[in-house]
PDB file of C-alpha atoms in Angstrom:
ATOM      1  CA  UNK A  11      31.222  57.324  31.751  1.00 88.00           C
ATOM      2  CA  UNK A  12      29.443  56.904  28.254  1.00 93.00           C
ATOM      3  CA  UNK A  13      27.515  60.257  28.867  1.00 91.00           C
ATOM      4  CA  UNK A  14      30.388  61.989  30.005  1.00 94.00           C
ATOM      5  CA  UNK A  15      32.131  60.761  26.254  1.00 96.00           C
ATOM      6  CA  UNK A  16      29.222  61.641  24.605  1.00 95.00           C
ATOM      7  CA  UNK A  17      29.497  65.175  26.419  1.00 94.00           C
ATOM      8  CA  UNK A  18      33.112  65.687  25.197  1.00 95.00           C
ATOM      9  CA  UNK A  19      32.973  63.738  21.752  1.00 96.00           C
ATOM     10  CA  UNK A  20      28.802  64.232  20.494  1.00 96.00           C
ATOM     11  CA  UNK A  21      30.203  62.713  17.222  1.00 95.00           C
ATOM     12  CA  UNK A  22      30.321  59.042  19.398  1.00 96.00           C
ATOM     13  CA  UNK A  23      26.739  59.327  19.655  1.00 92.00           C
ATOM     14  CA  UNK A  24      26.471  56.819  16.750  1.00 89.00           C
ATOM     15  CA  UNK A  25      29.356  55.246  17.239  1.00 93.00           C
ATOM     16  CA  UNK A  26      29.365  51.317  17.952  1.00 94.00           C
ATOM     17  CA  UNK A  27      30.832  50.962  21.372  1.00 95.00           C
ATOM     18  CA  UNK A  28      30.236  46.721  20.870  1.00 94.00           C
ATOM     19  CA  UNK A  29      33.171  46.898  18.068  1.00 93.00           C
ATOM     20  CA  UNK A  30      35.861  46.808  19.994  1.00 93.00           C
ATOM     21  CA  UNK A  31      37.766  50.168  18.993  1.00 96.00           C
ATOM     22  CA  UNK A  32      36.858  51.599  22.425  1.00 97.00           C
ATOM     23  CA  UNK A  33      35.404  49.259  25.375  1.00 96.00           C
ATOM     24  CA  UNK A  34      33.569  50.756  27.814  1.00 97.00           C
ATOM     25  CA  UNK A  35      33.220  48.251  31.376  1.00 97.00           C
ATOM     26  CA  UNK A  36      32.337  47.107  34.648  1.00 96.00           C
ATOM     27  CA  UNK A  37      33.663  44.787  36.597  1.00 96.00           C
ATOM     28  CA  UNK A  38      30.672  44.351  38.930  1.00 94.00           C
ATOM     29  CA  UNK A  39      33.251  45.346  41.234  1.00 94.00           C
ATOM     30  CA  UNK A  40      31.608  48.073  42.857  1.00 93.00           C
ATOM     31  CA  UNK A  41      34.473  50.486  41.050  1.00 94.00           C
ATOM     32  CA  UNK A  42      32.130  51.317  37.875  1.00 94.00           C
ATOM     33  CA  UNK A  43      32.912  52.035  34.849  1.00 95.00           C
ATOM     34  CA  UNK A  44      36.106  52.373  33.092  1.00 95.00           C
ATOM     35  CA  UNK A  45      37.598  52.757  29.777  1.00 96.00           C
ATOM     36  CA  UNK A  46      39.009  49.697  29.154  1.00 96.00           C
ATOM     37  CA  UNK A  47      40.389  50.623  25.609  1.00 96.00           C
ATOM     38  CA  UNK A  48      40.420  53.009  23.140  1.00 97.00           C
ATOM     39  CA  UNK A  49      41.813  52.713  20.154  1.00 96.00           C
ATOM     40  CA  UNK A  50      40.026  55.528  17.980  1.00 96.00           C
ATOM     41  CA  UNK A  51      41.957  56.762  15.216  1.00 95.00           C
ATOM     42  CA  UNK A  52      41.485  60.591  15.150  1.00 96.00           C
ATOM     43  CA  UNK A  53      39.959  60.996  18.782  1.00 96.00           C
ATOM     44  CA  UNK A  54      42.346  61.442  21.532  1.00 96.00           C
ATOM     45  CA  UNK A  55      41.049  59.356  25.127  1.00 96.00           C
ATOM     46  CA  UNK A  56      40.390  61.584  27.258  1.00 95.00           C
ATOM     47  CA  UNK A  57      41.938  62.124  30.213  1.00 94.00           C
ATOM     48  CA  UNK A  58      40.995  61.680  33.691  1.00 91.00           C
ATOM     49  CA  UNK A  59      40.293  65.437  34.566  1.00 92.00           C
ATOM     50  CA  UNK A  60      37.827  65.437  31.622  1.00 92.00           C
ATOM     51  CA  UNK A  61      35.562  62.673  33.043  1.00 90.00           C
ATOM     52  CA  UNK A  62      36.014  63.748  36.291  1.00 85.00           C
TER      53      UNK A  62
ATOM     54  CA  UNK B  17      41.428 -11.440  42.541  1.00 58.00           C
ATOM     55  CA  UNK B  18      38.870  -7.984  42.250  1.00 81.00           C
ATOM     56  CA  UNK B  19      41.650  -5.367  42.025  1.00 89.00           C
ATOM     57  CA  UNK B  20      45.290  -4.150  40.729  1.00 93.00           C
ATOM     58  CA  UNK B  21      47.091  -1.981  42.482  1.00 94.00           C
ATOM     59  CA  UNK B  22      49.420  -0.161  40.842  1.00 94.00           C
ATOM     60  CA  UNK B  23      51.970   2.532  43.066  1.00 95.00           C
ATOM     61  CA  UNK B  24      53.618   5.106  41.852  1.00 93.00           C
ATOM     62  CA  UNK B  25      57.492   5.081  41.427  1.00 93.00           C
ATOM     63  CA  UNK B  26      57.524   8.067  44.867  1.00 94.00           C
ATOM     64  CA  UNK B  27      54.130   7.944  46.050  1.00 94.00           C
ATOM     65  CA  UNK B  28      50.240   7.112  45.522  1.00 95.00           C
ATOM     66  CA  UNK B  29      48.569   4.054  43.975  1.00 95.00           C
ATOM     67  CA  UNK B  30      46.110   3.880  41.444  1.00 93.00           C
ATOM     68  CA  UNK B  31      43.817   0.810  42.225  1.00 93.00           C
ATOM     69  CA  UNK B  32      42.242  -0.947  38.911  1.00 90.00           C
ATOM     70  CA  UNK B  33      38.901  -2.510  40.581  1.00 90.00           C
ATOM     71  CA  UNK B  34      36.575  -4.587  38.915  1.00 89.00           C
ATOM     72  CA  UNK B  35      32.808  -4.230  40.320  1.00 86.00           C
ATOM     73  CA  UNK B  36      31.267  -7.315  42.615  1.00 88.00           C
ATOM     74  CA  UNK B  37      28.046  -7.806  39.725  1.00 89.00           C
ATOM     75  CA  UNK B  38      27.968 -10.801  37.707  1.00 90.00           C
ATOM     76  CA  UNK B  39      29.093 -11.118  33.860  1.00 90.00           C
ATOM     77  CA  UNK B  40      32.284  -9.997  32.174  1.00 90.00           C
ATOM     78  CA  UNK B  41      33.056  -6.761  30.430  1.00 88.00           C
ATOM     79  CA  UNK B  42      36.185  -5.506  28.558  1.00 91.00           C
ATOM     80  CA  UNK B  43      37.345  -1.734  28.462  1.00 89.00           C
ATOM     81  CA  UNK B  44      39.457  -1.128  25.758  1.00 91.00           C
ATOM     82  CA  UNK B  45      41.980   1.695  25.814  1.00 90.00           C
ATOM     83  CA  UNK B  46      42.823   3.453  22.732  1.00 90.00           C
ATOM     84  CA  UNK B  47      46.317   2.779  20.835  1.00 94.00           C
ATOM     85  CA  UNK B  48      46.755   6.621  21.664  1.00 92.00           C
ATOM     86  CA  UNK B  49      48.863   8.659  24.433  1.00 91.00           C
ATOM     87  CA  UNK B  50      46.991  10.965  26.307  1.00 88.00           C
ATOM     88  CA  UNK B  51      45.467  11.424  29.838  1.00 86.00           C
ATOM     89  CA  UNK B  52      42.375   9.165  30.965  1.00 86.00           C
ATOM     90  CA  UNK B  53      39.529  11.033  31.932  1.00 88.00           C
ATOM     91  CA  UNK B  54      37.507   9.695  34.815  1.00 89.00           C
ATOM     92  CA  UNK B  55      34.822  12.439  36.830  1.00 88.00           C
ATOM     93  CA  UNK B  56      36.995  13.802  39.541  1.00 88.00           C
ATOM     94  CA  UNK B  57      39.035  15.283  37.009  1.00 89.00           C
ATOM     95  CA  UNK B  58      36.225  16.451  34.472  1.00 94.00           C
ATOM     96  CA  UNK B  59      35.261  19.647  36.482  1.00 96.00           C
ATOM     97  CA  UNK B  60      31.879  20.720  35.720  1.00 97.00           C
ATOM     98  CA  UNK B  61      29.736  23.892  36.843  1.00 98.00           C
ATOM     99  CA  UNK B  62      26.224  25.249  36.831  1.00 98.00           C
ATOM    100  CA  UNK B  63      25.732  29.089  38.065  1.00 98.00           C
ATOM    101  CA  UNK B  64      23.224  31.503  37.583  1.00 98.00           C
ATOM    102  CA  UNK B  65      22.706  35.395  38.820  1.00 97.00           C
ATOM    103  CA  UNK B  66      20.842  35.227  41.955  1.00 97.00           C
ATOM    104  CA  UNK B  67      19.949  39.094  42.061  1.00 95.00           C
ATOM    105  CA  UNK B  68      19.696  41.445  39.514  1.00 95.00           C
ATOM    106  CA  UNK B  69      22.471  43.907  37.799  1.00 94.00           C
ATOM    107  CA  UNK B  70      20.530  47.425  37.598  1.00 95.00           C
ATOM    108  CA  UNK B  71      21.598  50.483  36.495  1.00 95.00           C
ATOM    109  CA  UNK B  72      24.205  49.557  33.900  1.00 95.00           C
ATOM    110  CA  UNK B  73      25.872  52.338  31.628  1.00 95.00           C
ATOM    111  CA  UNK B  74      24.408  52.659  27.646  1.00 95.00           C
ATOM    112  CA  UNK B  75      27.011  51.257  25.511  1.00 96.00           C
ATOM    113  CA  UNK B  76      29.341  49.633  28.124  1.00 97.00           C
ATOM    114  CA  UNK B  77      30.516  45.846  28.824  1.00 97.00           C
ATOM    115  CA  UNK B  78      29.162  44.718  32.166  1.00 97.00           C
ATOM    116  CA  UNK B  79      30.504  42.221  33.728  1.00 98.00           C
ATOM    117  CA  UNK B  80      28.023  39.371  34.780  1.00 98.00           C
ATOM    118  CA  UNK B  81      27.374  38.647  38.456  1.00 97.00           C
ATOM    119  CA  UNK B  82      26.946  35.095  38.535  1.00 98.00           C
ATOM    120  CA  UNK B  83      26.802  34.280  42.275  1.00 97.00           C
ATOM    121  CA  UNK B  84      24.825  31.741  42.662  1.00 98.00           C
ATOM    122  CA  UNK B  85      25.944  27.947  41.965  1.00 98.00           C
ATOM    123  CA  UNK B  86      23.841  25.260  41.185  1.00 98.00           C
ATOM    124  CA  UNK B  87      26.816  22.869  40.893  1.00 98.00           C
ATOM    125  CA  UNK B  88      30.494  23.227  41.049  1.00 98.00           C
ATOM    126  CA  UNK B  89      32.237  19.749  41.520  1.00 97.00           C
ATOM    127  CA  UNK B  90      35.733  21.346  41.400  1.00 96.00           C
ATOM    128  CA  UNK B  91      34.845  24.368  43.125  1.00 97.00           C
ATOM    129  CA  UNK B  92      36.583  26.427  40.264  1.00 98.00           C
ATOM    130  CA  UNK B  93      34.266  28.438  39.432  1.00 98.00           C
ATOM    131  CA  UNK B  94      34.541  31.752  41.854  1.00 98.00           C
ATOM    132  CA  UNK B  95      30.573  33.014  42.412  1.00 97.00           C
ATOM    133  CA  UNK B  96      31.776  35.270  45.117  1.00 97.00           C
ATOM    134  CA  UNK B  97      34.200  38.295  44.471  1.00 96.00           C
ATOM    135  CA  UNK B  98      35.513  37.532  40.537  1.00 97.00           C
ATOM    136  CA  UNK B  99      32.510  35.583  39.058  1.00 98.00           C
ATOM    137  CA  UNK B 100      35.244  33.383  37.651  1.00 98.00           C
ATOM    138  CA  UNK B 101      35.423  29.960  36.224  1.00 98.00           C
ATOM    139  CA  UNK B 102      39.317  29.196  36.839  1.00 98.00           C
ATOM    140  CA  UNK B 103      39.492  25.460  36.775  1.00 97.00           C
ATOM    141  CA  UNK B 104      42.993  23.311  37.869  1.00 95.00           C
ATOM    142  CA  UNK B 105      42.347  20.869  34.628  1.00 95.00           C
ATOM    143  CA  UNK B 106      43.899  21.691  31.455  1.00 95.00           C
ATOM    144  CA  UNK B 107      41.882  21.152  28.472  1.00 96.00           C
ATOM    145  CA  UNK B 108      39.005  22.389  25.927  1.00 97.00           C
ATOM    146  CA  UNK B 109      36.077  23.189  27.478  1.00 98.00           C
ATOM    147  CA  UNK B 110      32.204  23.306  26.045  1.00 98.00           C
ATOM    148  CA  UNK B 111      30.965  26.713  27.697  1.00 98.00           C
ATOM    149  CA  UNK B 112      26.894  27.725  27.187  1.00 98.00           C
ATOM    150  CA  UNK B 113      25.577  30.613  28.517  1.00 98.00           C
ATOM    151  CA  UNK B 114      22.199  33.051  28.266  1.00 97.00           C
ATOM    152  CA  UNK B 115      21.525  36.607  29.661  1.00 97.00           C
ATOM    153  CA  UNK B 116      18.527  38.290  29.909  1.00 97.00           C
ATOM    154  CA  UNK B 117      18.614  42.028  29.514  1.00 97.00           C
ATOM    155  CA  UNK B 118      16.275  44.934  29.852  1.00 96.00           C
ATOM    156  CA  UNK B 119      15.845  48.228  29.659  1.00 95.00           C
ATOM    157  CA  UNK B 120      12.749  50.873  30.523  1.00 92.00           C
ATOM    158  CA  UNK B 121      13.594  53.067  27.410  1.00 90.00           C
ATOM    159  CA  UNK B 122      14.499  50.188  25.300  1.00 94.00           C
ATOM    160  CA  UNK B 123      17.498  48.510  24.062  1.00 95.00           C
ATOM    161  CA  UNK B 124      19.206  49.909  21.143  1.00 94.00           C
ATOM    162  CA  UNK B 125      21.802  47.000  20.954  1.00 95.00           C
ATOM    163  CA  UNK B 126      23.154  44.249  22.933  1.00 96.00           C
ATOM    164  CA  UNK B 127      25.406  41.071  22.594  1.00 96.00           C
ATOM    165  CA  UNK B 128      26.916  38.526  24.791  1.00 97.00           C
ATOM    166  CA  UNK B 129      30.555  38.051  25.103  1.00 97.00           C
ATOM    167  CA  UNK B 130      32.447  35.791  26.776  1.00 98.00           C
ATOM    168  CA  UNK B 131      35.842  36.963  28.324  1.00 98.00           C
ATOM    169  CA  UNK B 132      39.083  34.797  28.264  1.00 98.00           C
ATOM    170  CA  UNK B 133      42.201  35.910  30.853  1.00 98.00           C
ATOM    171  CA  UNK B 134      39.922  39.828  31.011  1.00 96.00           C
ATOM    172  CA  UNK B 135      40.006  40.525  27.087  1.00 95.00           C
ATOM    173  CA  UNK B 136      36.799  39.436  24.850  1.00 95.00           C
ATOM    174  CA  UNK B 137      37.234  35.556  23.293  1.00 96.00           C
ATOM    175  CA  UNK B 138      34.238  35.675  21.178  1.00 93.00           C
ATOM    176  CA  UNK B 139      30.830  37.625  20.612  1.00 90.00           C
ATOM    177  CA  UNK B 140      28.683  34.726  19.161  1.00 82.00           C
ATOM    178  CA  UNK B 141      25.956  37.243  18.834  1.00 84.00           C
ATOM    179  CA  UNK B 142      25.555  41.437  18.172  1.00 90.00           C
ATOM    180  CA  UNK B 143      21.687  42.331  17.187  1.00 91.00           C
ATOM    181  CA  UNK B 144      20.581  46.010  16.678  1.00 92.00           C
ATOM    182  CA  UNK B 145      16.898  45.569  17.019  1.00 93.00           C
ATOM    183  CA  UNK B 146      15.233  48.156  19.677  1.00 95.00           C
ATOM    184  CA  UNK B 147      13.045  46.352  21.939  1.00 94.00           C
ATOM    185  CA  UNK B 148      12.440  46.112  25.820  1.00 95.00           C
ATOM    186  CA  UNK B 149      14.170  42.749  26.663  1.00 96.00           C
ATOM    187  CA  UNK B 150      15.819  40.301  24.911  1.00 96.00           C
ATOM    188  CA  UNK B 151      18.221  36.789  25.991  1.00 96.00           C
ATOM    189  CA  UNK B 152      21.286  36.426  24.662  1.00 96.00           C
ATOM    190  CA  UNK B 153      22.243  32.858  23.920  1.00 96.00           C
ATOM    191  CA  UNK B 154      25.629  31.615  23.035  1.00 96.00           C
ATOM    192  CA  UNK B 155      28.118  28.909  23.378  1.00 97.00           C
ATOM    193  CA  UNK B 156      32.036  28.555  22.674  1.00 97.00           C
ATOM    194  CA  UNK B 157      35.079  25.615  22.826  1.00 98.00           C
ATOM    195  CA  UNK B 158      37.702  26.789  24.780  1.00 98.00           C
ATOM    196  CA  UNK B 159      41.292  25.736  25.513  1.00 98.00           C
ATOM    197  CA  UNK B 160      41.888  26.545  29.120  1.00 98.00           C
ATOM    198  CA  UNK B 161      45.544  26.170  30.515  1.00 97.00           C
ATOM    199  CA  UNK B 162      44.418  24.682  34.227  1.00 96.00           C
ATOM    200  CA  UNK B 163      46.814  26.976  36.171  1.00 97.00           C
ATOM    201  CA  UNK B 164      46.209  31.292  35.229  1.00 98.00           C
ATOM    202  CA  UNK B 165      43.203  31.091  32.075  1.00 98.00           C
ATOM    203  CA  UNK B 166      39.771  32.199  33.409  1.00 98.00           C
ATOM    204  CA  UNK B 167      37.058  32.785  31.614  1.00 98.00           C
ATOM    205  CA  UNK B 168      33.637  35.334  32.475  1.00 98.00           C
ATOM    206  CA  UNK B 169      30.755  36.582  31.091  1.00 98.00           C
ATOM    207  CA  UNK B 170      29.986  39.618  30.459  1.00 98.00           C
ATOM    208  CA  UNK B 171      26.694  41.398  28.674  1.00 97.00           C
ATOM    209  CA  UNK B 172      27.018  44.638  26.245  1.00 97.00           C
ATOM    210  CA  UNK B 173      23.917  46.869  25.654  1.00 96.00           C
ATOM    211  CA  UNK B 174      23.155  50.261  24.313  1.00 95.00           C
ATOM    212  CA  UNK B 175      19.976  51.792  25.304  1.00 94.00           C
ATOM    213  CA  UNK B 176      17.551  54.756  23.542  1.00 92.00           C
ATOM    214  CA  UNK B 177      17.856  56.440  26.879  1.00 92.00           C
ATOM    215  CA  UNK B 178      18.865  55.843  30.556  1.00 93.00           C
ATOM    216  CA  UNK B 179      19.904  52.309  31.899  1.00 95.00           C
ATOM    217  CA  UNK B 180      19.872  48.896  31.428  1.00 96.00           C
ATOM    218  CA  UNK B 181      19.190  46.205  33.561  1.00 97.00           C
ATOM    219  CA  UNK B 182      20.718  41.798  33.710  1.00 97.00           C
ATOM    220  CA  UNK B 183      17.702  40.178  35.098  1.00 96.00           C
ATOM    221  CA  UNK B 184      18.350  37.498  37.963  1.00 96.00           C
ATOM    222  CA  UNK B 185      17.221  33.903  37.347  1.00 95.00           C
ATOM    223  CA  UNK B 186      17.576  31.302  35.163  1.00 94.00           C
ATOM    224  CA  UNK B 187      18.127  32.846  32.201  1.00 96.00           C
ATOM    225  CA  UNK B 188      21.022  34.648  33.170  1.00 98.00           C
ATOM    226  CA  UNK B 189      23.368  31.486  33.634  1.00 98.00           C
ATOM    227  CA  UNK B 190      26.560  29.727  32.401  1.00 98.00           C
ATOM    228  CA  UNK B 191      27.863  25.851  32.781  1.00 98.00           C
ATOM    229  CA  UNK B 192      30.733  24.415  31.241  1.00 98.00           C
ATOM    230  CA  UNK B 193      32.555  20.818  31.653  1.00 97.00           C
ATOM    231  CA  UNK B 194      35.813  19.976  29.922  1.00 97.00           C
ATOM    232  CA  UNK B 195      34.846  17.827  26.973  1.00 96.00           C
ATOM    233  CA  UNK B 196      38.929  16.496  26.497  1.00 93.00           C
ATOM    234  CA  UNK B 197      41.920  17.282  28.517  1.00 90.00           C
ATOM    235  CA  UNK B 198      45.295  18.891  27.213  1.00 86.00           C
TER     236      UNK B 198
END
Protein backbone atom coordinates (compact mmCIF):
# COMPACT_ATOMS: atom_id res chain seq x y z
CA UNK A 1 0.00 0.00 0.00
CA UNK A 2 2.64 2.70 1.16
CA UNK A 3 4.75 1.96 -2.05
CA UNK A 4 1.94 2.00 -4.21
CA UNK A 5 1.21 5.91 -2.55
CA UNK A 6 4.56 6.68 -2.87
CA UNK A 7 4.27 5.52 -6.66
CA UNK A 8 1.27 7.85 -7.30
CA UNK A 9 2.12 10.80 -4.80
CA UNK A 10 6.51 10.77 -4.69
CA UNK A 11 5.92 14.09 -2.79
CA UNK A 12 4.66 11.59 0.45
CA UNK A 13 8.02 10.29 0.46
CA UNK A 14 8.77 12.62 3.43
CA UNK A 15 5.68 12.84 4.62
CA UNK A 16 4.92 11.66 8.36
CA UNK A 17 2.49 8.84 8.00
CA UNK A 18 2.61 8.58 12.31
CA UNK A 19 0.66 12.14 12.32
CA UNK A 20 -2.45 11.14 11.84
CA UNK A 21 -3.50 13.11 8.53
CA UNK A 22 -3.44 9.78 6.64
CA UNK A 23 -3.24 6.25 8.59
CA UNK A 24 -2.00 3.58 6.88
CA UNK A 25 -3.04 -0.21 8.78
CA UNK A 26 -3.31 -3.72 9.45
CA UNK A 27 -5.45 -5.45 11.28
CA UNK A 28 -3.36 -8.62 11.60
CA UNK A 29 -6.33 -9.88 10.00
CA UNK A 30 -4.86 -11.56 7.20
CA UNK A 31 -6.72 -8.66 4.87
CA UNK A 32 -3.46 -6.28 4.80
CA UNK A 33 -3.23 -3.09 4.52
CA UNK A 34 -5.70 -0.41 4.18
CA UNK A 35 -6.10 3.22 4.22
CA UNK A 36 -7.68 3.85 7.19
CA UNK A 37 -7.84 7.73 6.74
CA UNK A 38 -6.82 10.38 4.81
CA UNK A 39 -7.32 13.58 5.46
CA UNK A 40 -4.61 15.45 3.23
CA UNK A 41 -5.46 18.81 2.29
CA UNK A 42 -4.47 19.23 -1.41
CA UNK A 43 -4.01 15.39 -2.27
CA UNK A 44 -7.01 13.58 -3.39
CA UNK A 45 -7.11 9.53 -1.81
CA UNK A 46 -6.79 7.60 -4.29
CA UNK A 47 -9.04 5.36 -5.46
CA UNK A 48 -9.21 1.74 -5.51
CA UNK A 49 -8.28 1.19 -9.28
CA UNK A 50 -5.09 3.20 -8.56
CA UNK A 51 -3.74 0.81 -5.87
CA UNK A 52 -4.96 -1.97 -7.51
CA UNK B 1 -22.34 -15.99 64.77
CA UNK B 2 -19.35 -16.05 61.66
CA UNK B 3 -21.55 -14.64 58.87
CA UNK B 4 -24.46 -12.14 57.55
CA UNK B 5 -26.37 -12.96 54.96
CA UNK B 6 -27.85 -10.46 53.23
CA UNK B 7 -30.53 -11.43 49.98
CA UNK B 8 -31.38 -9.44 47.50
CA UNK B 9 -34.93 -7.86 47.23
CA UNK B 10 -35.54 -10.70 43.73
CA UNK B 11 -32.69 -12.87 43.97
CA UNK B 12 -28.97 -13.68 45.24
CA UNK B 13 -27.36 -13.13 48.65
CA UNK B 14 -24.33 -11.52 49.47
CA UNK B 15 -22.81 -13.36 52.57
CA UNK B 16 -20.60 -10.95 54.99
CA UNK B 17 -18.14 -13.75 56.56
CA UNK B 18 -15.74 -13.16 59.09
CA UNK B 19 -12.53 -15.60 58.86
CA UNK B 20 -12.16 -18.64 61.65
CA UNK B 21 -8.34 -16.96 62.92
CA UNK B 22 -8.10 -15.48 66.20
CA UNK B 23 -8.10 -11.54 67.04
CA UNK B 24 -10.48 -8.83 65.92
CA UNK B 25 -10.25 -6.53 62.96
CA UNK B 26 -12.50 -3.64 61.75
CA UNK B 27 -13.05 -2.70 57.95
CA UNK B 28 -14.18 0.57 57.61
CA UNK B 29 -16.20 1.66 54.59
CA UNK B 30 -15.86 5.06 53.30
CA UNK B 31 -18.71 7.83 53.95
CA UNK B 32 -18.84 7.68 50.00
CA UNK B 33 -21.35 5.98 47.34
CA UNK B 34 -19.80 3.94 44.94
CA UNK B 35 -19.31 0.21 44.05
CA UNK B 36 -17.02 -2.10 46.37
CA UNK B 37 -14.35 -3.64 44.64
CA UNK B 38 -13.45 -7.16 45.67
CA UNK B 39 -11.11 -9.52 42.89
CA UNK B 40 -13.76 -11.23 40.90
CA UNK B 41 -14.76 -8.03 39.67
CA UNK B 42 -11.20 -6.35 39.21
CA UNK B 43 -10.43 -8.12 35.83
CA UNK B 44 -6.85 -8.30 35.22
CA UNK B 45 -4.71 -9.61 32.12
CA UNK B 46 -1.19 -10.50 31.11
CA UNK B 47 -0.55 -11.31 27.19
CA UNK B 48 2.30 -11.31 25.13
CA UNK B 49 2.98 -12.13 21.15
CA UNK B 50 3.81 -15.68 20.97
CA UNK B 51 5.16 -15.55 17.24
CA UNK B 52 6.47 -12.92 15.38
CA UNK B 53 4.68 -10.13 12.99
CA UNK B 54 7.06 -10.08 9.75
CA UNK B 55 6.79 -8.32 6.83
CA UNK B 56 4.95 -5.19 7.92
CA UNK B 57 4.41 -2.17 5.41
CA UNK B 58 6.99 1.17 5.90
CA UNK B 59 4.95 3.80 7.38
CA UNK B 60 1.76 1.84 8.33
CA UNK B 61 -0.08 1.05 11.82
CA UNK B 62 0.08 -2.66 12.50
CA UNK B 63 -1.99 -4.05 14.57
CA UNK B 64 -0.34 -6.17 17.42
CA UNK B 65 -0.89 -9.93 17.58
CA UNK B 66 -1.00 -10.60 21.10
CA UNK B 67 -2.06 -14.28 21.29
CA UNK B 68 -0.65 -15.58 23.90
CA UNK B 69 -2.03 -15.07 27.64
CA UNK B 70 -0.19 -15.33 30.60
CA UNK B 71 -3.26 -14.45 32.72
CA UNK B 72 -6.73 -13.43 32.00
CA UNK B 73 -9.00 -13.79 35.17
CA UNK B 74 -12.06 -12.39 33.30
CA UNK B 75 -11.30 -13.90 30.13
CA UNK B 76 -11.83 -10.40 28.42
CA UNK B 77 -9.12 -10.06 26.80
CA UNK B 78 -9.62 -11.83 23.12
CA UNK B 79 -5.84 -13.41 22.16
CA UNK B 80 -7.45 -15.30 19.38
CA UNK B 81 -9.14 -13.55 16.29
CA UNK B 82 -9.35 -9.54 17.57
CA UNK B 83 -6.35 -9.32 20.01
CA UNK B 84 -8.84 -7.44 22.15
CA UNK B 85 -9.07 -6.49 25.73
CA UNK B 86 -13.04 -5.97 26.02
CA UNK B 87 -13.71 -6.34 29.68
CA UNK B 88 -17.64 -6.58 31.28
CA UNK B 89 -16.43 -4.04 34.27
CA UNK B 90 -16.87 -0.47 33.85
CA UNK B 91 -14.17 1.66 35.06
CA UNK B 92 -10.54 3.34 34.54
CA UNK B 93 -8.10 1.08 33.77
CA UNK B 94 -4.00 1.26 34.25
CA UNK B 95 -2.83 -0.24 30.75
CA UNK B 96 1.31 -0.88 30.22
CA UNK B 97 2.57 -2.16 27.29
CA UNK B 98 6.18 -2.64 25.25
CA UNK B 99 6.91 -3.70 21.59
CA UNK B 100 9.91 -4.64 20.18
CA UNK B 101 10.46 -3.75 16.56
CA UNK B 102 12.99 -4.41 13.87
CA UNK B 103 13.91 -3.93 10.71
CA UNK B 104 16.96 -5.35 8.26
CA UNK B 105 17.36 -1.87 6.54
CA UNK B 106 16.71 0.02 9.64
CA UNK B 107 14.00 1.89 11.21
CA UNK B 108 13.42 5.35 10.16
CA UNK B 109 10.61 5.95 12.80
CA UNK B 110 8.38 4.14 15.05
CA UNK B 111 5.90 4.73 18.02
CA UNK B 112 3.48 2.80 20.01
CA UNK B 113 -0.12 3.56 20.09
CA UNK B 114 -2.71 2.27 21.85
CA UNK B 115 -6.21 2.00 20.13
CA UNK B 116 -9.57 2.77 21.96
CA UNK B 117 -13.11 1.43 20.15
CA UNK B 118 -10.46 1.09 16.49
CA UNK B 119 -9.30 4.91 16.45
CA UNK B 120 -5.77 5.89 18.19
CA UNK B 121 -6.27 6.99 22.21
CA UNK B 122 -2.81 8.08 22.73
CA UNK B 123 0.86 7.82 21.22
CA UNK B 124 2.91 8.15 24.51
CA UNK B 125 5.93 7.95 22.35
CA UNK B 126 7.09 9.00 18.38
CA UNK B 127 11.16 8.85 18.02
CA UNK B 128 12.87 9.47 14.60
CA UNK B 129 16.19 7.96 15.32
CA UNK B 130 17.36 5.28 12.49
CA UNK B 131 18.53 2.24 14.10
CA UNK B 132 17.95 -1.63 13.74
CA UNK B 133 15.60 -2.33 16.74
CA UNK B 134 14.20 -0.49 19.28
CA UNK B 135 11.13 -1.23 22.33
CA UNK B 136 8.56 0.92 22.62
CA UNK B 137 7.37 1.44 26.16
CA UNK B 138 4.25 3.16 27.21
CA UNK B 139 1.42 3.25 29.57
CA UNK B 140 -2.14 5.07 29.67
CA UNK B 141 -5.48 5.47 32.25
CA UNK B 142 -8.36 4.59 30.53
CA UNK B 143 -12.12 4.86 31.11
CA UNK B 144 -13.62 1.75 29.66
CA UNK B 145 -17.53 1.51 29.45
CA UNK B 146 -17.75 -2.53 30.40
CA UNK B 147 -20.26 -3.33 27.61
CA UNK B 148 -18.82 -2.06 23.58
CA UNK B 149 -15.08 -0.04 24.58
CA UNK B 150 -12.07 -2.21 23.59
CA UNK B 151 -8.90 -1.27 23.57
CA UNK B 152 -5.55 -2.80 21.24
CA UNK B 153 -2.25 -2.22 20.52
CA UNK B 154 -0.91 -1.46 17.71
CA UNK B 155 2.97 -0.56 16.57
CA UNK B 156 3.81 2.25 13.76
CA UNK B 157 7.23 2.15 11.96
CA UNK B 158 8.81 3.62 8.92
CA UNK B 159 11.75 1.91 7.55
CA UNK B 160 14.97 3.21 5.16
CA UNK B 161 13.95 0.38 2.92
CA UNK B 162 11.84 -2.86 2.81
CA UNK B 163 9.98 -4.27 5.96
CA UNK B 164 9.67 -4.28 9.39
CA UNK B 165 9.33 -6.85 11.74
CA UNK B 166 7.23 -7.09 15.90
CA UNK B 167 9.46 -9.54 17.54
CA UNK B 168 7.64 -12.39 19.64
CA UNK B 169 8.39 -12.62 23.37
CA UNK B 170 8.32 -10.79 26.25
CA UNK B 171 8.87 -7.63 25.18
CA UNK B 172 6.10 -7.42 22.98
CA UNK B 173 3.31 -7.55 25.79
CA UNK B 174 0.40 -5.63 27.42
CA UNK B 175 -1.49 -6.10 31.04
CA UNK B 176 -3.96 -3.95 32.44
CA UNK B 177 -6.30 -4.25 35.73
CA UNK B 178 -9.01 -1.72 36.54
CA UNK B 179 -7.54 0.48 39.23
CA UNK B 180 -11.45 2.01 40.23
CA UNK B 181 -14.76 1.12 38.85
CA UNK B 182 -17.35 3.60 37.17
Amino acid sequence: MYEKIIVLYPELADFNFASGVIVLQNDSDGKGDYIAKWEHPTLAKPTDEELA
Amino acid sequence: MSSIVISGDTSGAITLSAPAVAGTNTVTLPAATGTVQVSGNMPAFSVYAGSNSAGQTSATFAKVALNTETFDTANAFDATTNYRFQPTVAGYYQINASIYITAASNLSAYQLTFYKNGASYTAPNYSTTVLAGIILSGSVLIYLNGSTDYLELYAYAATVAGTWVITAGSNTTMSGSLVRSA
